[in-house]
XYZ file of C-alpha atoms in Angstrom:
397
model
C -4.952 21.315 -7.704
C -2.874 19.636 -10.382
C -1.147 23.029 -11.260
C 0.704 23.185 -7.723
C 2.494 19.856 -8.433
C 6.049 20.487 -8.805
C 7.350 17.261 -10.488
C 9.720 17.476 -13.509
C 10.876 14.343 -14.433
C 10.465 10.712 -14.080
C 13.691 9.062 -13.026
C 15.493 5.466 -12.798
C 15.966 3.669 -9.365
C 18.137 1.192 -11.505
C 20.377 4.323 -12.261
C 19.521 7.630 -10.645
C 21.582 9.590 -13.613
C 18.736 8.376 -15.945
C 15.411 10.790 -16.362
C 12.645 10.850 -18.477
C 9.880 13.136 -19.373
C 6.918 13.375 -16.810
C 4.706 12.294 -19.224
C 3.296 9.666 -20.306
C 3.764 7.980 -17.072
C 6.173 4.937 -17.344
C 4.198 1.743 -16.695
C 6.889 -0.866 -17.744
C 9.875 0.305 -15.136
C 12.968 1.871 -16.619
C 13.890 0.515 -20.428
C 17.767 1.734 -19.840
C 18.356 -0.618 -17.036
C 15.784 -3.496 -17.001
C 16.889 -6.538 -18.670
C 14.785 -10.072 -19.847
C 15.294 -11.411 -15.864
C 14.901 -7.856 -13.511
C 12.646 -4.492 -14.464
C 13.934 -1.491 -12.082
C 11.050 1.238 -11.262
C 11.207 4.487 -11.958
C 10.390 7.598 -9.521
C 8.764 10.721 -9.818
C 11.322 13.502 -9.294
C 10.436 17.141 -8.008
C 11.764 20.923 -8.233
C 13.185 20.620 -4.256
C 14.167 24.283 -4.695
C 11.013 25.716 -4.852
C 9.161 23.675 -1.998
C 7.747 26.012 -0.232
C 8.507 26.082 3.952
C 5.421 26.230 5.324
C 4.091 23.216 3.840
C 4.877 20.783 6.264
C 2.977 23.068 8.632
C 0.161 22.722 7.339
C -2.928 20.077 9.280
C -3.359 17.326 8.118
C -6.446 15.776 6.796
C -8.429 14.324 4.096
C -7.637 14.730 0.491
C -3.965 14.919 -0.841
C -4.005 17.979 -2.776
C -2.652 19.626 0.684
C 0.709 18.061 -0.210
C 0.312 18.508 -3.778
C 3.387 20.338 -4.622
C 5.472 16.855 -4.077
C 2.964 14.787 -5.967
C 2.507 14.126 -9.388
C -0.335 16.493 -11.202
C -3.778 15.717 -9.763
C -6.185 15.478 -12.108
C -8.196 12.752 -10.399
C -10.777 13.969 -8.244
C -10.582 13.688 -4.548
C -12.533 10.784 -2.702
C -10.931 12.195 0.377
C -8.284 9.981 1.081
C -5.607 10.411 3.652
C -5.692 12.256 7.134
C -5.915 8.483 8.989
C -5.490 8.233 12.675
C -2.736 7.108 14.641
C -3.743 4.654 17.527
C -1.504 3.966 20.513
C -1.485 0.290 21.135
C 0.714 -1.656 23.651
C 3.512 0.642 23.317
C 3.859 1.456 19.799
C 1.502 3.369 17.112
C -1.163 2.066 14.256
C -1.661 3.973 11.530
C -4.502 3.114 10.691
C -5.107 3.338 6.854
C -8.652 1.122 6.903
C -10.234 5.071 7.345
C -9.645 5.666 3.899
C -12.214 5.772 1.565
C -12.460 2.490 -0.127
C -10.730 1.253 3.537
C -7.504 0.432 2.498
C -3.612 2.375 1.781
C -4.336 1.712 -1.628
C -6.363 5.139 -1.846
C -3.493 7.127 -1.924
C -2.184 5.328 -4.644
C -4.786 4.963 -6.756
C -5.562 8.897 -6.431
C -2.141 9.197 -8.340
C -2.432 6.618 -11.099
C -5.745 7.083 -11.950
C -4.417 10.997 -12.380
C -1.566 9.722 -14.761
C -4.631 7.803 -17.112
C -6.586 11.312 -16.878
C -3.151 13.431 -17.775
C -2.328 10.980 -20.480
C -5.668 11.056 -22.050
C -6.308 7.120 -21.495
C -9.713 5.827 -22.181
C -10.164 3.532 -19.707
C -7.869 1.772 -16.637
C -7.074 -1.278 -15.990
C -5.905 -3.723 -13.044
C -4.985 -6.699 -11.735
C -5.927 -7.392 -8.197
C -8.182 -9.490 -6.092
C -8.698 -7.404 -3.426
C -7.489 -3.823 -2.262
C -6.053 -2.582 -5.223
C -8.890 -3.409 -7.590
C -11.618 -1.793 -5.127
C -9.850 1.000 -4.795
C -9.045 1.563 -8.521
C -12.217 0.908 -9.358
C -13.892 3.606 -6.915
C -11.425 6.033 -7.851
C -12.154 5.149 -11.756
C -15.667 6.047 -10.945
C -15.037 8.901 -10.065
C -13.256 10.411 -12.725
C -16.032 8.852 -15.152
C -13.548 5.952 -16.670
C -14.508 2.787 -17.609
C -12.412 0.196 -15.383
C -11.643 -3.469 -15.904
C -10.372 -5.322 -13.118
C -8.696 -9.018 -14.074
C -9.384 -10.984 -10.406
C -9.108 -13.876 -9.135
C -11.988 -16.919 -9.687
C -11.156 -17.841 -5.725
C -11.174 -14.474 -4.210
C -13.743 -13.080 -1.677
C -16.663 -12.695 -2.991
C -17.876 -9.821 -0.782
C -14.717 -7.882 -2.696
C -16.220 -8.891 -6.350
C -19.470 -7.589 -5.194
C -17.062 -4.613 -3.743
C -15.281 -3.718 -7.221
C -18.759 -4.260 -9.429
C -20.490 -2.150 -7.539
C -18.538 1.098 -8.813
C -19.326 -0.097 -12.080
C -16.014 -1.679 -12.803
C -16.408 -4.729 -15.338
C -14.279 -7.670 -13.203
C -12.605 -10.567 -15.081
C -11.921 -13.596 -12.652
C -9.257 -15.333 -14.385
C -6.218 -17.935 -13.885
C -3.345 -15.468 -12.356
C -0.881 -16.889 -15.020
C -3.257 -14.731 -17.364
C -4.003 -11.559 -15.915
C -0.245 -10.125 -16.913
C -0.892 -11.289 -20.426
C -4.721 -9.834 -20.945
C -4.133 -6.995 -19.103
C -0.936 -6.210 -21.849
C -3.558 -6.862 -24.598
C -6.361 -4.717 -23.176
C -3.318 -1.874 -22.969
C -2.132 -2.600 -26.345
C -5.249 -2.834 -28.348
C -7.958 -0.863 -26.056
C -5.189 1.744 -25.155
C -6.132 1.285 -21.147
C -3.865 3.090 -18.640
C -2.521 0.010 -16.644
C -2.429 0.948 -13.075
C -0.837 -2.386 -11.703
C 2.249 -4.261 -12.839
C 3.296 -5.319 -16.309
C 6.729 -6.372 -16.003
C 8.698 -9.346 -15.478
C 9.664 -8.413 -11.543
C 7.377 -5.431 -9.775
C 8.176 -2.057 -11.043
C 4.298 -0.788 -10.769
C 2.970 2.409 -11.950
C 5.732 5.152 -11.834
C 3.104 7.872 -10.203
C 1.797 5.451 -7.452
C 3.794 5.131 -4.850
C 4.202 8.861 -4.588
C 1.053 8.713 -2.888
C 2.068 6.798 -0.260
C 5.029 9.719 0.478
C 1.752 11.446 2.448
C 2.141 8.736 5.178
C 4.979 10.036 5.820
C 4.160 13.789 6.117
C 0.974 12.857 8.230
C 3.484 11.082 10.361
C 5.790 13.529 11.161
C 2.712 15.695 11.856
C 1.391 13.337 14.082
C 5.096 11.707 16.037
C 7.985 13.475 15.106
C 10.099 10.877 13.301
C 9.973 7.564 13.976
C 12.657 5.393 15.771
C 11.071 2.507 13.078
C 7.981 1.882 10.554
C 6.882 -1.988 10.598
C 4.988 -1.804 6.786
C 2.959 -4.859 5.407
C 4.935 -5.919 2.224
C 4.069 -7.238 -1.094
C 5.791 -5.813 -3.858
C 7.272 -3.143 -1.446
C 5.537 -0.096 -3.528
C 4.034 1.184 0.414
C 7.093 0.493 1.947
C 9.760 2.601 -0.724
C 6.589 5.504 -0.668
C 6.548 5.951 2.977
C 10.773 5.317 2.974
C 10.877 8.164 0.390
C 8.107 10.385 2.476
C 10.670 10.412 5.247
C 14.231 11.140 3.015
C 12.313 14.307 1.792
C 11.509 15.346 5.199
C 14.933 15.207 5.705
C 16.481 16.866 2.400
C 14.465 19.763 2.890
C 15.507 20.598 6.218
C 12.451 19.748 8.009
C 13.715 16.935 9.674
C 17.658 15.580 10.616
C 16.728 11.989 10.718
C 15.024 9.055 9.186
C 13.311 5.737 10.418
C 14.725 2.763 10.005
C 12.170 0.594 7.792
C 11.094 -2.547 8.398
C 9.077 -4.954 5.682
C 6.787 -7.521 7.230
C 6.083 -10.348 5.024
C 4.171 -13.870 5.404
C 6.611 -16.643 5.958
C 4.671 -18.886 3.426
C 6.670 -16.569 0.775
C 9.212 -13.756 1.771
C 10.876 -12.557 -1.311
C 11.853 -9.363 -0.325
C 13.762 -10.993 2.683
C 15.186 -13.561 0.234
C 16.983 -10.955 -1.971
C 17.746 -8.481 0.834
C 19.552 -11.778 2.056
C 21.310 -12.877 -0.875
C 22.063 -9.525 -2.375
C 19.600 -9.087 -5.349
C 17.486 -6.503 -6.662
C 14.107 -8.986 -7.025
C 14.126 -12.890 -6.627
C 11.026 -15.384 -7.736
C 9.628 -17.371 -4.434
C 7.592 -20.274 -4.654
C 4.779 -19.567 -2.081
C 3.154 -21.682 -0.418
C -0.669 -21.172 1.067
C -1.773 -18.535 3.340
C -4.676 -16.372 4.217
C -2.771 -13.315 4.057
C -3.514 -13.220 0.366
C -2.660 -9.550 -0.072
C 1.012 -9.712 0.428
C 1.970 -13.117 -0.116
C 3.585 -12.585 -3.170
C 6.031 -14.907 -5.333
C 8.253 -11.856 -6.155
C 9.343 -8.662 -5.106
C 10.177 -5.409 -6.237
C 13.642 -3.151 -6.069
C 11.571 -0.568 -4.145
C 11.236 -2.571 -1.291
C 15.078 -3.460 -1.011
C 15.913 0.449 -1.662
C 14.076 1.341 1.339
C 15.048 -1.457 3.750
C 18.469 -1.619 3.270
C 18.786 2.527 2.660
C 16.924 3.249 6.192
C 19.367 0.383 7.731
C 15.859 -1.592 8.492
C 15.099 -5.337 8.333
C 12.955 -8.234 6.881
C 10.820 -9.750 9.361
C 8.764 -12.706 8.289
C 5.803 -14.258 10.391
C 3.182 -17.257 10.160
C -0.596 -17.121 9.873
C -0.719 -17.570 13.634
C 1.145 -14.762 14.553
C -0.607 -12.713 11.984
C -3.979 -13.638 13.277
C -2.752 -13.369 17.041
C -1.790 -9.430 16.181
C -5.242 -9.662 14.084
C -7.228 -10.827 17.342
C -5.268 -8.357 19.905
C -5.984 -4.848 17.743
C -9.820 -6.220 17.121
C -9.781 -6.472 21.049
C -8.648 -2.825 20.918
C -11.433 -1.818 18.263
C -9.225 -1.738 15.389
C -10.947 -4.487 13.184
C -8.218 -4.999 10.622
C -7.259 -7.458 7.546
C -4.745 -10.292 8.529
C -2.286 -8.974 6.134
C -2.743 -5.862 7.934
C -1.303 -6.845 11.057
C 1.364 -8.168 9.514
C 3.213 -5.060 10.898
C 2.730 -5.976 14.734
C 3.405 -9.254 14.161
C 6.394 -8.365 13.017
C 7.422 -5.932 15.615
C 6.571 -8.408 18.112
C 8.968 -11.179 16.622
C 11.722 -8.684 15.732
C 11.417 -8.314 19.688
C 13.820 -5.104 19.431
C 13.913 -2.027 21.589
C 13.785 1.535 19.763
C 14.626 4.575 20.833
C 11.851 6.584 19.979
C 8.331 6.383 18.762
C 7.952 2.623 16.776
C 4.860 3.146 13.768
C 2.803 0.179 12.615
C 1.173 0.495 9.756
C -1.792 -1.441 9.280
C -3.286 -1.013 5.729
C -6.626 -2.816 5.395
C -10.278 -2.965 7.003
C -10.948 -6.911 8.094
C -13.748 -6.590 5.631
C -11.455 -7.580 2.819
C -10.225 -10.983 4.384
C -11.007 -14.364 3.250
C -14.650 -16.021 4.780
C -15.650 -13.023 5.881
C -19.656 -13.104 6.244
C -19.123 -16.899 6.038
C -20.726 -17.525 9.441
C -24.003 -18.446 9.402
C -25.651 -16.622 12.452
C -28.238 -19.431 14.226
C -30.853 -18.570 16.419
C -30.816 -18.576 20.011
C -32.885 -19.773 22.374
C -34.026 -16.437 24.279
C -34.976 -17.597 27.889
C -32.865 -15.724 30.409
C -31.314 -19.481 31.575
C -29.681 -20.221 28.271
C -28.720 -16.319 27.856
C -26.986 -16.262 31.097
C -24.957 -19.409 30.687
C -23.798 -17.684 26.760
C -22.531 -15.013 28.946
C -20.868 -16.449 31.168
C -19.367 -18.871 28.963
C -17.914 -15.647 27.454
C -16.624 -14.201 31.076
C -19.568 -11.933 31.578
């Protein structure tokens, strides 16, 4: 399907008026405009003109080639991401990105970048991630038939080690103050395709966060447009993709409005709420500990202030016990999701704001990938009917 794609250039979100050459894809942000202290990303940029209308009328459903005219080439074979469900819950909307292959948002990235090492002829990818990312890459690796080396971290689950070795990916648990470094030397002298960051603040892989656009598109498929999008941030790559998802909608014609966007963050860190609050592109955070290791970064990326302050959204940050309070209330609903997952209706819930219009939650993860999971030890119980009965009713039943 990589011969639909209609993208033509690669272009600056430090300075719009800057474009590059599709290829290779740009791994190290934008060399115009970055400096020693702040890297700006670059974005994939498209022929508008010769979008065809009827695309956006298309069903939606598993595999991103349906939207493949606004994505970058697809040369990565399809594990059939995309096409998730969206779940009504108290009020607002879950979309629920834990259907996706490897159970996690990160599919739809990782079917893009993993398509920029095939176009660019790389030998191998590599990552560094403890957790969705690195799964995800690594199954998506697989299935283009390139080696993948993932550089994790020594304390992270190890049902996700197990996870990421068992698509054959070679995983390197290592301090985090060396991943950046090795991962730059396995680039530099292996010639890897690096499909996570390499530069001093969070510019990512150019091609990546095109795939979470399709969010978006399923979106307005599924609920019109938004009143507001509560997204789980990190380094604010899902965020800007969905953000950008939506201002297409609209420049075509398809749709007259936008959603305002609103980044969810743990409060142990919050960087992208520091610099939308003090004005920066990126600021460094020193984080403290919590469980919701998957977004509690110690810096952001611009992406993530483009698309808050752009869409006229917010920074909400909340604690581990609101996190695992929304965790607890969507398993109670059957949606068994990651804490940093839930992130998003924690953060509706403390923004405590009234919308007019549908209000989207995106939660991003299965609760598979959190930390102690299949800790528990399960002990045997006594089986007489006596001590049965008193269990359940202990448990209200």
């Amino acid at each position: 399907m990589h011969g639909d794609s209609l993208a033509v250039a690669q272009r600056s979100l430090g300075d719009p008026s800057i474009a590059y050459p599709l290829w290779p894809p740009m791994t190290r942000g934008c060399p115009a405009t970055s400096t020693p202290e702040i890297a700006y990303p670059v974005e994939v940029d498209y022929a508008y003109d010769k979008v065809q209308a009827g695309l956006f009328d298309r069903e939606i459903g598993p595999d991103l080639a349906r939207w493949a005219p606004l994505l970058p080439p697809l040369h990565a074979p399809t594990l059939g991401e995309g096409g998730t469900p969206l779940v009504e819950i108290e009020g607002v909307f879950v979309k629920d990105e834990s259907r996706n292959p490897t159970w996690s948002h990160k599919d739809r990235l990782n079917r893009c970048t993993v398509s920029g090492a095939l176009g660019a002829g790389a030998p191998g990818i590599v990552a560094a991630s403890s957790g969705n990312h690195g799964a995800s890459a690594a199954a998506y690796a697989a299935r283009a038939g390139l080696p993948c080396v993932i550089l994790a971290s020594a304390d992270s689950p190890p049902a996700i080690g197990d996870f990421i070795r068992s698509y054959g990916a070679v995983v390197l648990p290592v301090p985090a103050a060396e991943r950046r470094p090795l991962m730059r030397r396995i680039v530099d002298e292996l010639g890897f395709h690096p499909v996570s960051n390499l530069s001093v603040t969070h510019t990512g892989h150019g091609f990546g966060p095109e795939g979470y656009k399709t969010i978006a598109y399923e979106l307005h498929r599924q609920v019109g447009v938004p009143a507001a999008v509560f997204v789980p941030t990190g380094y604010g790559e899902l965020i800007y993709g969905v953000w950008k998802g939506f201002t297409e909608l609209r420049r075509l014609g398809i749709t007259s409005a936008t959603p305002r966007m609103f980044s969810c963050e743990p409060a142990a860190g919050g960087p992208l709420a520091r610099a939308l609050a003090t004005g920066l592109p990126a600021v460094s955070v020193e984080v403290r500990e919590s469980l919701a290791y998957a977004i509690d970064c110690p810096v952001n990326g611009y992406r993530g202030v483009v698309a808050v302050r752009d869409s006229g959204g917010g920074a909400v940050l909340s604690t581990d016990e609101e996190m695992a309070a929304a965790q607890r209330d969507l398993a109670r609903r059957g949606l068994w999701h990651e804490l940093s997952s839930a992130a998003a209706l924690a953060g509706y819930r403390k923004l405590g704001e009234r919308f007019d219009g549908p209000v989207v939650c995106v939660s991003t993860s299965s609760g598979f990938k959190d930390l102690g999971v299949g800790s528990t030890p399960t002990v045997p119980l006594d089986p007489s009917w006596p001590v049965v009965r008193e269990v359940l009713r202990a448990r209200g039943i």
